[in-house]
Amino acid sequence: MRCLVINPVGTDVFDGDTRKILEAAKRPETEVEVVSLAADRPKHLEYHSYEALVVADIVRLTQDASTEYDAVVIACFYDVGLREAREVSGRAIVTAPCQAATDIAGHLGNTFSVLVTRRKCIPKMTENIRAYGQGHAMASMRPLGLGVHELQADHKATCDRLLSEGRKAVEEDGAEVLVLGCTAEYGFYETMQRELRVPVIDALLAPFKYAEHLVELRDRFEWAPSRKWGSEPPPVSASDGEDVTD
Amino acid sequence: MRCLVINPVGTDVFDGDTRKILEAAKRPETEVEVVSLAADRPKHLEYHSYEALVVADIVRLTQDASTEYDAVVIACFYDVGLREAREVSGRAIVTAPCQAATDIAGHLGNTFSVLVTRRKCIPKMTENIRAYGQGHAMASMRPLGLGVHELQADHKATCDRLLSEGRKAVEEDGAEVLVLGCTAEYGFYETMQRELRVPVIDALLAPFKYAEHLVELRDRFEWAPSRKWGSEPPPVSASDGEDVTD
Amino acid sequence: MRCLVINPVGTDVFDGDTRKILEAAKRPETEVEVVSLAADRPKHLEYHSYEALVVADIVRLTQDASTEYDAVVIACFYDVGLREAREVSGRAIVTAPCQAATDIAGHLGNTFSVLVTRRKCIPKMTENIRAYGQGHAMASMRPLGLGVHELQADHKATCDRLLSEGRKAVEEDGAEVLVLGCTAEYGFYETMQRELRVPVIDALLAPFKYAEHLVELRDRFEWAPSRKWGSEPPPVSASDGEDVTD
Amino acid sequence: MRCLVINPVGTDVFDGDTRKILEAAKRPETEVEVVSLAADRPKHLEYHSYEALVVADIVRLTQDASTEYDAVVIACFYDVGLREAREVSGRAIVTAPCQAATDIAGHLGNTFSVLVTRRKCIPKMTENIRAYGQGHAMASMRPLGLGVHELQADHKATCDRLLSEGRKAVEEDGAEVLVLGCTAEYGFYETMQRELRVPVIDALLAPFKYAEHLVELRDRFEWAPSRKWGSEPPPVSASDGEDVTD
Amino acid sequence: MRCLVINPVGTDVFDGDTRKILEAAKRPETEVEVVSLAADRPKHLEYHSYEALVVADIVRLTQDASTEYDAVVIACFYDVGLREAREVSGRAIVTAPCQAATDIAGHLGNTFSVLVTRRKCIPKMTENIRAYGQGHAMASMRPLGLGVHELQADHKATCDRLLSEGRKAVEEDGAEVLVLGCTAEYGFYETMQRELRVPVIDALLAPFKYAEHLVELRDRFEWAPSRKWGSEPPPVSASDGEDVTD
Amino acid sequence: MRCLVINPVGTDVFDGDTRKILEAAKRPETEVEVVSLAADRPKHLEYHSYEALVVADIVRLTQDASTEYDAVVIACFYDVGLREAREVSGRAIVTAPCQAATDIAGHLGNTFSVLVTRRKCIPKMTENIRAYGQGHAMASMRPLGLGVHELQADHKATCDRLLSEGRKAVEEDGAEVLVLGCTAEYGFYETMQRELRVPVIDALLAPFKYAEHLVELRDRFEWAPSRKWGSEPPPVSASDGEDVTD
């Protein structure tokens, strides 16, 4: 299957690592392509107004991918544009980190905590998790106090922060599973699992593997995205980008 | 106070009516400006992917307006871009129809029904209303089976549909208040109120008057938008549209 | 518009300040009248059984006011008698602090904390906030450990308590907005806002200004209180106080 | 044990039947006293403003009873004044129909429907049931279209209405238990149970027997009403009715 | 009435105390029988997989008891097998600690905390309490860090732990009532109540007395378990243990 | 990977079909083994008391499988014994139909309806779906009025019922996805999808494929079941079935 991974930021600094990580994680038959956005787009999505600047790109990329790809992964833990992209994905599966990771967590333990970059993230991510119906299972959301682009700057320092907050999430908040609340928190889950002895769900791997899973279901059983009621797609002409009026 | 009303669609067909209606509804000291988007934008937002194509415009317009205007009204019942626009509005108030109308309804009766254009709208609008905490008060959401651009095409026919569905909402679903679930459902609430004998909240007037109300509160009491935690704005440089990386 | 503000206590010690504050806060065309109850009524409503002793007064005052006034404000953060008074208000608007303040807070930030007088208040006020649908947005409820009549006794000491608990609400509990949970906590919000840099909603101003707002909506658009189903008023004879049997 | 049953209406027309029914239903050692209110009080509580006129009486009667009686039953399905009366009941137990009946229903089946007098009742009773945490178990609330004083006027006609709505509640709404939503719906549950083959909880018997139960628990185990936090009673002087200021 | 109390563990070490406690607590006319399970059953139910090993016994014992007994009490705070046993109890009442104790708590205060043996218990017990609709009233669940069989080993030490955690539940978490979250936490509630001055609901007494209460209701009013929809029992042949296929 | 599928009933009539269906649906490297229970176990689980008779078997089978298998699938839509089996599965994944199917549905549409065998099922299945956090997405639960062993008796008749109820679920209840609420409803989803044009999630395939997915995640990323807090397993000795006391 062919999977398009969108790093919805105006920089390709994450693309290499993303590709490398997913190449190592993919099923043999999967082809991964990673794209990021034009350089005039925000370099991170720590602000909701930055999300606004990329959601049209996500939709257009998804729409273009819908005939060529089997799946699209939106690689941002805000699950930015998920509803919008799903509408135009045709038969392609669209996944995103928060929904996929919390779904997986629900099969591995009773409760989870999310380790997010900054307190900034908490209200919207909490709203998302509640909308997905997982608010009851969320033990806590703990901020690292690190920006997206600081996460990989000093690997050791970030790992220490993750271990420290993760340990508190488990011991004080009662989390049985940890979820990494940013796709740029990659490269840490294995160390964390070894140290903390609970599963640690990586925000990049979760939606990617969930997409492979759903594509397999679609290909075997025709469990493709519903196109009924709220999932109704726009008329075909819209995909030409010319006539979305009628 | 100065209020910018954004008709977030790529057509100005609604702008004249919007202006006329709000001019008649405004407080004396209010100045209303109505804008719509460039012609290559979707002509309506019946699809979530179309919302994606306008949310950046809404944010940019809000950001630009934040120093010149006291309030911005996003004139679409999906409250599209509300969170994102609020982040960059500085001291300006941002309102949107669904939040404003259901807030008002909560002071006028125990329950409300929303009369939406098509079934397409129901899942996302329901999710919004639940996120605002008003799910318990929603008696029903009833579709008219009419597209946005059909609403004003045959005034009599639309009014008949609204009366028919509104009556069922009151009599069968137990609604004490009706909410019109599209800003293009203007020009009907008075007739409906007369016929149905319950308050009928107009989706254009509600956020506009709510904005006037909140601006007055801000000007008198400094109750400006919070800029803390999830409401933290992006750094100033971002508003230049050049450097949103750091 | 004419607004009756009910201080639902058997003392007029707050009336002067209430009048002065609202005179300063009102729109030019608004006329404010402040009343309190007979001297044999409780001097404060810190106990629910005291509320029971005043709710009939609130209803009678509202019913009497319904033909002379445009709005009635029940000046107690328990929103005591709100449902009951609304039933008999005819076309007059009835507002109360908790509902109005949390509505306003919902437009200014993602979360709010309420600073209440004593722990005594927490269960009922929490139940109210949940019934209004705002439980998800409440970051915390923090008691000052001060009785109603102590709040104005030592302005400096109360302000220090408010600043101290308000700061903890913001920093520890994640509140983006603060709500003052007693109408007698007046005279503090401005200092608090300056110090804490988040909006601080005053419990007296909020329902008063909300009432002005709703009266304007009623006068312009006929958005009067619903009189359907649960909002059905008692038959006219009841207002004579003689024949409520039939 | 001694139990005071308050028919919180300004008529004694129900007192005889109430006494007779409870005398037949009581444990041998229980003494039942039934009181109603002064003739200038509302003759029924179909309106919330009428409730307002009796809640002070309920509190005063409870406070007076607190030293002489073991329990107080508030015989109105709105559970009017329950929180307020409990505050001043000292060691006496206070019960009310809605809370008691839905608690019992929760041990007899998965879901229940409430058969109420008129649609008027539905919003407030629904809010109560949600506040008690039983909203998830409520299959429906069905109105009979009869006023309180009509219920006993034509026994056969009322019974037919109850059977008809009760049957629909079971067959169409999925109720496993029925709850009679008015204390004046007495004398019907046995016939209904025989016909409909599901338990039918009587609104008068439920809180009365629940009170006996709780008094027994109190007398045996000292499980008396909590007097902590929100359940803190007013200071003693208040019970003298003179000095509730301090 | 005849009541069968099931200690659903493969040891009779608790049976003597159980019998003694319930003999002292019962109504004169009640006959109590206490049974535990065969010696190859788990000696405690701290693990959910141990519950799995006893639920069939609980069902069989209940089914056998259904014609001889009026009530069955499942003496484990997980309320293990409650739904399953109720299905086959015929006209007999089945109660269990968590549902009974939280119901009672709801009449004595606004909030409760549960003092459980170990953190192990928290997720499932929390899920139960939420399913009963009492999640909103739960102030906290606090573990003692003691296993079931340690609770009675050193009475003084356990009492100290209970007092210490109970005090924190009241003072820090705002509990107005305490609930003992294990039937083996017997013999402590009186001391705790004296020290902590809030009602302390014993996990053994609560369901036993609730059963007496419900049997009285059944005998007087025919409020027997519903046998409709989800409460439908299996066909008679099944009770013979031979033919549950058809 | 090796997967054990438990048909938790005392008949092997479903085993052949189960094996055939899963053999056709599995990944190449997966080995499927299907087991059912001893002939003295219930032949179906339409009654909760029957579930009680098989949950110990499920736990024992899972515990035995935990060292030999990578996954265990509990093939009953009640997800019977899921929590209990997960506790003893060691590193093996345990899945069940309701959780897996509703998770998948959440990625394919906004709402789903469940087509269950009989009304009997509705309360417990609804409670499960709410406990998983998916109550908000459930459009309806519709019974077929067919017992488990009738489903495959007349394929055409069952298919007609499924199409008829499925169509109503989509058109009247607003379902965007359908979920088959019994593992014995196999062999229908393809026809249904073709006719109804929405995804139809099969209750046997969903947990099986979800198990493959989770095992892959475990093998690649060590995302094994949490063994912390509520997920803590019993001590090793317990698995010997001899000493579960200590």
mmCIF file of N, CA, C and O in Angstrom, chain D residues 9 13 45 52 82 84 111 114 116 151 163:
data_model
loop_
_atom_site.group_PDB
_atom_site.id
_atom_site.type_symbol
_atom_site.label_atom_id
_atom_site.label_comp_id
_atom_site.label_asym_id
_atom_site.label_seq_id
_atom_site.Cartn_x
_atom_site.Cartn_y
_atom_site.Cartn_z
ATOM 1 N N VAL D 9 -48.356 21.702 50.017
ATOM 2 C CA VAL D 9 -49.381 22.467 49.311
ATOM 3 C C VAL D 9 -50.377 23.037 50.317
ATOM 4 O O VAL D 9 -50.533 22.502 51.419
ATOM 5 N N VAL D 13 -56.437 18.346 51.080
ATOM 6 C CA VAL D 13 -57.243 17.331 50.382
ATOM 7 C C VAL D 13 -56.508 16.005 50.200
ATOM 8 O O VAL D 13 -57.141 14.971 50.078
ATOM 9 N N LEU D 45 -48.126 22.263 42.984
ATOM 10 C CA LEU D 45 -46.825 22.831 42.636
ATOM 11 C C LEU D 45 -46.490 22.608 41.173
ATOM 12 O O LEU D 45 -45.349 22.334 40.807
ATOM 13 N N ALA D 52 -41.546 28.038 44.900
ATOM 14 C CA ALA D 52 -40.860 29.101 45.634
ATOM 15 C C ALA D 52 -41.662 29.555 46.848
ATOM 16 O O ALA D 52 -41.095 29.986 47.858
ATOM 17 N N LEU D 82 -35.301 19.927 48.882
ATOM 18 C CA LEU D 82 -34.597 18.791 49.479
ATOM 19 C C LEU D 82 -33.224 19.204 50.033
ATOM 20 O O LEU D 82 -32.895 18.925 51.193
ATOM 21 N N GLU D 84 -32.178 22.157 50.798
ATOM 22 C CA GLU D 84 -32.336 23.161 51.836
ATOM 23 C C GLU D 84 -32.813 22.515 53.145
ATOM 24 O O GLU D 84 -32.316 22.845 54.227
ATOM 25 N N THR D 111 -33.360 0.219 33.214
ATOM 26 C CA THR D 111 -33.870 1.498 32.727
ATOM 27 C C THR D 111 -35.239 1.764 33.342
ATOM 28 O O THR D 111 -35.954 0.845 33.726
ATOM 29 N N VAL D 114 -40.445 7.735 33.527
ATOM 30 C CA VAL D 114 -41.224 8.472 34.519
ATOM 31 C C VAL D 114 -42.507 8.957 33.855
ATOM 32 O O VAL D 114 -42.463 9.562 32.779
ATOM 33 N N VAL D 116 -45.179 11.538 34.109
ATOM 34 C CA VAL D 116 -45.405 12.817 34.778
ATOM 35 C C VAL D 116 -46.770 13.375 34.410
ATOM 36 O O VAL D 116 -47.423 12.902 33.479
ATOM 37 N N LEU D 151 -55.815 14.076 38.818
ATOM 38 C CA LEU D 151 -55.354 12.684 38.862
ATOM 39 C C LEU D 151 -56.324 11.762 39.599
ATOM 40 O O LEU D 151 -56.508 10.609 39.230
ATOM 41 N N LEU D 163 -51.901 3.457 32.155
ATOM 42 C CA LEU D 163 -51.634 2.181 31.482
ATOM 43 C C LEU D 163 -51.185 2.415 30.045
ATOM 44 O O LEU D 163 -50.246 1.775 29.554
#
